[in-house]
Amino acid sequence: MSESKRSSRPTDARITRSSRSAESRDSGSGHDEKACKKQPDSPLAQDLRLMNVNASKGKPLAQGHGGSSANKSGGGLASVARLMKMGRCKNVVVVAGAGISTASGIPDFRTPGTGLYANLEAYNIPYPEAIFNVDYFSNDPQPFFSLAKVLYPGSHRPNYVHYFIRMLHHKGLLLRVYTQNIDSLEKLCGIPDDKLVEAHGSFATASCHLCYTPYPAEDAKRLIMNGSVPTCTFCTATVKPDVVFFGEDLPQKYFLHTQDFPKADLLLIMGTSLQIEPFASLVNTVRATVPRLLLNRHAVGPFQRNPLRRADRMELGDLEDTVRQFAEMLGWNDDIVELMKSQERERLDTPETLNSEDKDQVVEWNQFSHQCIPTLVGGRSAKRQSGSEESDSETDSKCSPSSCPAK
Ligand code: CNA
């Protein structure tokens, strides 16, 4: 990470994280798409068209915006699930954002009411992006360190959505997951390093924000959690976890996208507003005939267009519910539940890896039946099990920055 910040990638342009909107770049006719439009349909696109006719008993499925019956009734999910079951998707690329972790109790940025941007008073910053602005950090690291206390790996567990991605790997279908998240939950659920690109960095390493001298990540965490400021042993400037801030270079691994996206035969886009560049534009770099499935609360990026690109599908609603539905269509739900149980049981059986909060939950864990996802794995599922039907916002708001115990 720190290395990648120092050494620019070996191409002409320096690619940094910026918040330019995806839509401004994606007109749906980018260079890659133009090149691909002239090509004949791939077998995959032909399958998809055929399946649309079948799925709606003779009528093509609508591909409109969120309100369309196709999107609400699972038409998009069903057609993609069917493609997968036919063995036509063997190089699945996942593009993920903060929405995949809200069920784990981590607020996203932009959800009204519960997102971090709606709770800025807790961080005492003048504008939302300041929290990831390196100049602002240089002057006052406290807002970011407050957020870091919430996000530091250890206090949250992966949820069903993370394990769905892990199952894609388990089934040999995952080419790579590109995540904007910095919570390490993909890693924690067992997705191996070589399948994972943490495009905006992580807390796994730390370094000086000025001279990039590495600093032991565990020491940085201990100091930050105790309210102290870690300082560079070389230049005494403030040390920060290697989370990519606006204006900083993305990790070298990010550039695997130049190989992966042209190879993808299915793109799954989950829980992101596609607002942060250059990440957001990645979704426009698959071949035009490759199915792109958006799973999100609302249409974002190129999925706001009407009509959609013909191979595009979206399923709007709560991500955990949608992914569970998708897994059921694929016949994976039991495997995922089993995987979650075994992974969590393994962790709880290893007392030295547990913090005190975890230990309290061991007792709860033992009470769960086969169908249940443990409390540890996500608040929503546990509530569902207890018969409570709380809305997303109620669930998420328990974890808003102002009420988070880590703060
Ligand atoms: P964002 O801009 O907050 O967008 C999140 C998207 O997910 C929105 O479109 C939401 O509607 C949607 N969403 C949220 N919860 C759900 C849900 N339960 N079901 C369905 N959809 C849902 O976040 P992005 O990831 O697009 O923005 C990228 C930023 C956010 C990255 O730079 C991250 O570093 C940063 N971030 C990361 C985390 C994390 O690591 N967990 C948390 C908060 C912010």
Tab-separated table of C-alpha atoms in Angstrom, residues 15 43 66 69 81 89 135 208 239-240 249 288 294 299 310 324 331 348 369 394:
chain	number	residue	atom	x	y	z
A	15	ILE	CA	-4.683	7.218	-11.085
A	43	PRO	CA	-23.153	-16.871	-26.994
A	66	GLY	CA	-36.486	0.233	-10.273
A	69	SER	CA	-42.060	-5.631	-12.544
A	81	ALA	CA	-29.208	-17.476	-12.007
A	89	CYS	CA	-20.557	-17.754	-16.085
A	135	ASP	CA	-4.767	17.623	3.561
A	208	CYS	CA	3.427	7.892	7.533
A	239	VAL	CA	0.850	7.888	10.718
A	240	LYS	CA	-2.356	6.636	9.176
A	249	ASP	CA	-2.745	6.543	-5.514
A	288	ALA	CA	-20.831	-4.776	-24.003
A	294	LEU	CA	-26.855	-4.564	-10.120
A	299	ALA	CA	-30.454	2.350	-9.601
A	310	ARG	CA	-29.625	-5.069	-23.195
A	324	ARG	CA	-30.474	-14.759	-0.190
A	331	GLY	CA	-29.465	-23.820	-4.812
A	348	LEU	CA	-15.618	-19.229	18.578
A	369	SER	CA	-30.702	-23.902	14.633
A	394	GLU	CA	-34.141	0.868	11.921
